[in-house]
Amino acid sequence: MHTTAGYHMNQIIYEDPYILIGHAYPKGSSRRMLMKMVKESNRIALENAKIMNEYRIASRLKMDGILRPILPIVNGDVMALEYAPINGVTLRRYFAMHEVSVSEWIQLGLRISNLLLELHRKQVLHLNIRPETILIQPTTKRVFFAGFGYAVSVSEKPDPNGRSALLEASPPYMSPEQTGRINHRVDQRADLYALGVTLFEMLTGKLPFNATDALGWSHAHMAIPPALSHDDVLRIPQSLLRILFKLLAKDPEERYQNAWELRADFAAIGAEVHPSFTDRRLSMRTSPIPSIESYFEQHMSYPQILDLAAIVQSSQIFGMETDELQVGRELMSLIIKQAGAEKGWLVSVRNGEAIVEWTGEVKRDQLVVARPCLPLEACSEAEKSIVADCLLSQAVSRSGGEGKKGKGSVLCLPILIQEKIRGVLYLENTLTPKAFVPERFTVLHRLSSQVLYITKYLARADNPHNGPASDGGISLTAREKEIVHLMAAGLSNKEIAHQLIVAPETVKAHMRNIYRKLKVKRRIEAVMRAKQLRLLDEQNTPFGG
């Protein structure tokens, strides 16, 4: 039995390392109540802050369907909340106890949608929706929201000191925009995404993604599609699957825009399905509560905590792994996760030639890293052109547009070390046009620099007898070298002609000779090849050093 501030808790409903929830009664009284109690741990300050935030938000909500706190209790260093009692169980527990038909599932979806719509109309974002914060009364089937510790009142003015609200709650249920890896504000669609994860889990018995830490969950929400087994596809009605996948869209613009739209879809499939369809029973396979690694620091936002986690993990990789090739693989994997990318290359500049040293790509829901060591010229024309332009301009290039799977994002990040271009990080996410935000670039640059350092070591180990490149008997005239320098500076043929005070046709003739001598077909190839052969003055080229 647990005791705090004159209360005895004799029936535990929920417990984790930080809180207890259960039925309690005051000493010397038979009045039974529901109570949440903070446990002694290294997170007392954070859990107390959540208790106070829950009381501040939920006690003022004028609506039915919430677990309403009625009294905050202080007991030394820890706090507790007393609630108006309801005879309910968590959504996870309900699905473990009951076999649910399709029609009952649709009605449950309607009730949750109605409740979420009302909450959003009150200008409150829950930001902690998961199977443990949705309660159901088994007899009445009434639905309640609990766990308002991370809730935000949209109508409140921002903190003048720039501090954000409490950290978002559980990484497996968080929307892409809550990770800070997508250029989109957090609004009611974040709650709809979390509800999608919750309903997916209750229907399939597993989360839509797999991960082992906060950074892994962040990457999954950004870049990995929900995983359905063949059995799930056969047993779950397609109308419900369409709702789930719309809730789980990476891009907020492709989700339900509000709970009213979600409610309308649940109502539509409830009205249209055949009676024999609605009588069908869904065999639910409940999953265990996911264990989440904690990185909580009260003075940091969740995106900053993920940045810190990436830096810590990179240090651990260097400190614990002795195989340099494996260090490179793990760091490249870390870059893809940190960025929220589906695909990435790390390109280095070796003796003036661009080499794709490392690749990472999500394949069949798994992140696969390889070290191809291929010349950039061997890559597809579109990707080759973007990377080459970034090498020449030494400027960040970010775009959002149409991708293989619809709207997508592309980032080219130049890696400058001691003010010299050493490589380019190329990233893709075809699932959203809003990926790759500037706030993440610093950590991405740092991780990429580390991989380039390892790559330089590996290249020397692979070719210990490699000496300086020779020109192979190839030479350029002084005028041809001038033109290559101007090409490297990004000047057009017309601009080069104006600079050298010659006719444009003369420039074209010189360029044909340059291409022939260097055995290349494009301007960027000519610049790289000339540098590789040491035909140019090092300090005047963009690939110096």
Coordinates of C-alpha atoms in Angstrom, one line a residue, residues 85-311:
P85 CA -13.7 9.3 -10.0
I86 CA -14.8 7.4 -13.1
N87 CA -15.2 3.7 -13.4
G88 CA -13.0 3.3 -16.6
V89 CA -10.1 1.4 -18.0
T90 CA -7.4 2.4 -20.4
L91 CA -7.9 1.7 -24.1
R92 CA -5.1 -0.8 -24.0
R93 CA -6.7 -2.6 -21.1
Y94 CA -10.1 -2.5 -22.8
F95 CA -8.8 -4.2 -25.9
A96 CA -7.1 -6.8 -23.8
M97 CA -10.3 -7.6 -22.0
H98 CA -12.9 -7.5 -24.8
E99 CA -13.4 -8.8 -28.3
V100 CA -14.5 -5.9 -30.5
S101 CA -16.6 -6.1 -33.6
V102 CA -16.1 -3.8 -36.6
S103 CA -19.3 -1.9 -35.8
E104 CA -18.1 -1.4 -32.2
W105 CA -14.8 -0.3 -33.5
I106 CA -16.4 2.3 -35.7
Q107 CA -18.5 3.6 -32.9
L108 CA -15.5 3.9 -30.7
G109 CA -13.7 5.9 -33.4
L110 CA -16.8 8.2 -33.6
R111 CA -16.8 8.8 -29.8
I112 CA -13.0 9.5 -29.8
S113 CA -13.4 11.8 -32.8
N114 CA -16.3 13.7 -31.1
L115 CA -14.3 14.1 -27.9
L116 CA -11.2 15.3 -29.8
L117 CA -13.3 17.8 -31.8
E118 CA -14.7 19.3 -28.6
L119 CA -11.2 19.5 -27.0
H120 CA -9.9 21.4 -30.0
R121 CA -12.9 23.7 -30.1
K122 CA -11.8 24.6 -26.5
Q123 CA -8.4 25.7 -28.0
V124 CA -6.5 22.9 -26.3
L125 CA -4.0 20.5 -27.8
H126 CA -3.6 17.3 -25.9
L127 CA -0.1 16.3 -27.2
N128 CA -0.1 13.0 -25.3
I129 CA -2.7 10.8 -27.0
R130 CA -1.9 7.1 -26.6
P131 CA -3.6 3.9 -25.4
E132 CA -2.9 4.9 -21.7
T133 CA -4.5 8.3 -21.9
I134 CA -7.8 7.3 -23.5
L135 CA -10.2 5.7 -20.9
I136 CA -13.4 3.7 -21.6
Q137 CA -16.2 2.8 -19.2
P138 CA -16.8 -0.9 -20.1
T139 CA -20.6 -0.7 -19.3
T140 CA -21.5 2.6 -20.9
K141 CA -18.8 2.7 -23.6
R142 CA -18.2 6.4 -22.7
V143 CA -14.8 7.7 -23.6
F144 CA -12.6 10.0 -21.6
F145 CA -9.3 11.8 -22.1
A146 CA -6.7 11.7 -19.4
G147 CA -3.0 12.6 -19.1
F148 CA -3.0 16.3 -19.8
G149 CA 0.5 16.8 -18.4
Y150 CA 1.8 18.0 -21.8
A151 CA -1.4 19.8 -23.0
V152 CA -1.2 23.3 -24.4
S153 CA -3.8 26.0 -24.4
V154 CA -3.6 27.6 -27.9
S155 CA -5.3 30.8 -26.7
E156 CA -2.6 31.5 -24.1
K157 CA 0.1 34.1 -25.0
P158 CA 3.6 32.7 -25.7
D159 CA 6.2 32.8 -22.9
P160 CA 7.9 36.2 -23.1
N161 CA 11.2 34.5 -22.2
G162 CA 11.0 32.3 -25.2
R163 CA 10.5 29.0 -23.3
S164 CA 8.4 26.4 -24.9
A165 CA 5.7 24.2 -23.3
L166 CA 6.7 21.0 -21.5
L167 CA 8.3 18.4 -23.6
E168 CA 6.0 16.4 -25.9
A169 CA 5.1 13.1 -24.3
S170 CA 5.9 9.7 -25.7
P171 CA 8.2 9.4 -28.8
P172 CA 6.3 6.4 -30.4
Y173 CA 3.1 8.5 -30.7
M174 CA 4.6 11.8 -31.7
S175 CA 3.9 13.6 -35.0
P176 CA 6.7 14.4 -37.4
E177 CA 6.3 18.1 -36.7
Q178 CA 6.9 17.6 -33.0
T179 CA 10.4 16.3 -33.7
G180 CA 11.6 19.6 -35.2
R181 CA 12.6 17.8 -38.4
I182 CA 9.8 19.2 -40.5
N183 CA 9.0 22.9 -41.3
H184 CA 5.5 22.9 -39.9
R185 CA 3.9 24.3 -36.8
V186 CA 2.4 22.0 -34.2
D187 CA -1.4 22.2 -34.2
Q188 CA -4.5 19.9 -33.9
R189 CA -3.1 17.7 -36.6
A190 CA -0.4 16.5 -34.2
D191 CA -3.2 15.0 -32.0
L192 CA -4.8 13.4 -35.1
Y193 CA -1.4 11.7 -36.0
A194 CA -1.0 10.4 -32.4
L195 CA -4.6 9.0 -32.6
G196 CA -3.6 7.3 -35.8
V197 CA -0.7 5.6 -34.1
T198 CA -2.9 4.6 -31.2
L199 CA -5.7 3.2 -33.4
F200 CA -3.2 1.4 -35.6
E201 CA -1.7 -0.3 -32.6
M202 CA -5.1 -1.3 -31.2
L203 CA -6.1 -2.8 -34.6
T204 CA -2.9 -4.7 -35.4
G205 CA -1.4 -5.3 -31.9
K206 CA 1.8 -3.5 -32.8
L207 CA 3.0 0.0 -33.4
P208 CA 3.3 1.1 -37.1
F209 CA 7.0 1.6 -36.7
N210 CA 9.9 0.0 -34.9
A211 CA 12.7 1.8 -33.0
T212 CA 14.8 1.5 -29.9
D213 CA 15.4 5.1 -28.9
A214 CA 14.0 8.6 -29.3
L215 CA 16.1 9.4 -32.4
G216 CA 15.0 6.2 -34.0
W217 CA 11.3 7.0 -33.4
S218 CA 11.9 10.5 -34.8
H219 CA 13.3 9.0 -38.0
A220 CA 10.5 6.5 -38.3
H221 CA 7.9 9.2 -38.0
M222 CA 9.7 11.2 -40.7
A223 CA 10.8 8.6 -43.2
I224 CA 9.4 5.1 -42.8
P225 CA 5.9 4.1 -44.0
P226 CA 3.6 2.2 -41.6
A227 CA 4.2 -1.5 -41.7
L228 CA 1.2 -3.8 -42.3
S229 CA 1.4 -7.6 -42.4
H230 CA -0.4 -9.6 -45.1
D231 CA -2.7 -10.9 -42.5
D232 CA -3.6 -7.4 -41.4
V233 CA -4.5 -6.4 -44.9
L234 CA -6.8 -9.4 -45.3
R235 CA -8.6 -9.1 -41.9
I236 CA -9.0 -5.3 -41.5
P237 CA -11.6 -3.6 -43.7
Q238 CA -10.1 -1.4 -46.3
S239 CA -12.3 1.5 -45.2
L240 CA -10.6 1.5 -41.8
L241 CA -7.2 1.1 -43.3
R242 CA -7.8 4.2 -45.4
I243 CA -8.7 6.2 -42.3
L244 CA -5.5 4.9 -40.5
F245 CA -3.2 5.8 -43.4
K246 CA -4.7 9.3 -43.7
L247 CA -4.2 9.9 -40.0
L248 CA -0.6 8.7 -40.3
A249 CA 0.4 10.9 -43.3
K250 CA 3.9 12.4 -42.7
D251 CA 2.9 15.7 -44.2
P252 CA 0.2 17.5 -42.0
E253 CA -1.4 18.9 -45.2
E254 CA -2.2 15.3 -46.3
R255 CA -3.8 14.3 -43.0
Y256 CA -7.3 15.0 -41.8
Q257 CA -7.3 18.7 -41.2
N258 CA -9.5 18.5 -38.1
A259 CA -11.4 16.0 -36.0
W260 CA -14.6 16.9 -37.8
E261 CA -13.3 15.4 -41.0
L262 CA -12.3 12.3 -39.2
R263 CA -15.7 12.0 -37.5
A264 CA -17.4 12.4 -40.9
D265 CA -15.4 9.5 -42.3
F266 CA -16.2 7.2 -39.4
A267 CA -19.9 8.1 -39.7
A268 CA -19.8 7.4 -43.4
I269 CA -18.4 3.9 -43.2
G270 CA -20.7 3.2 -40.3
A271 CA -23.7 4.1 -42.4
E272 CA -22.6 2.4 -45.6
V273 CA -21.3 -1.1 -44.5
H274 CA -23.5 -4.2 -44.8
P275 CA -24.9 -5.6 -41.6
S276 CA -22.9 -8.8 -42.0
F277 CA -19.7 -6.7 -42.3
T278 CA -20.4 -4.8 -39.1
D279 CA -21.1 -8.0 -37.2
R280 CA -17.7 -9.3 -38.1
R281 CA -15.3 -9.6 -35.1
L282 CA -11.8 -8.3 -35.2
S283 CA -9.3 -10.4 -33.4
M284 CA -7.3 -7.8 -31.5
R285 CA -3.7 -8.5 -30.4
T286 CA -2.7 -6.0 -27.8
S287 CA 0.9 -5.0 -27.6
P288 CA 2.9 -4.3 -24.4
I289 CA 3.5 -0.7 -23.3
P290 CA 6.6 0.5 -25.3
S291 CA 9.7 1.2 -23.2
I292 CA 11.1 4.6 -24.0
E293 CA 14.6 5.8 -23.4
S294 CA 14.5 9.2 -21.6
Y295 CA 16.6 12.2 -22.6
F296 CA 14.5 14.8 -20.7
E297 CA 16.0 18.1 -19.7
Q298 CA 13.5 20.7 -18.6
H299 CA 15.4 23.7 -20.2
M300 CA 15.5 22.1 -23.7
S301 CA 12.9 21.6 -26.4
Y302 CA 12.3 18.1 -27.7
P303 CA 14.0 18.8 -31.0
Q304 CA 17.1 20.1 -29.1
I305 CA 17.0 16.9 -27.0
L306 CA 17.1 14.8 -30.2
D307 CA 20.1 16.9 -31.4
L308 CA 21.8 16.2 -28.1
A309 CA 21.0 12.5 -28.4
A310 CA 22.7 12.4 -31.8
I311 CA 25.8 14.1 -30.5

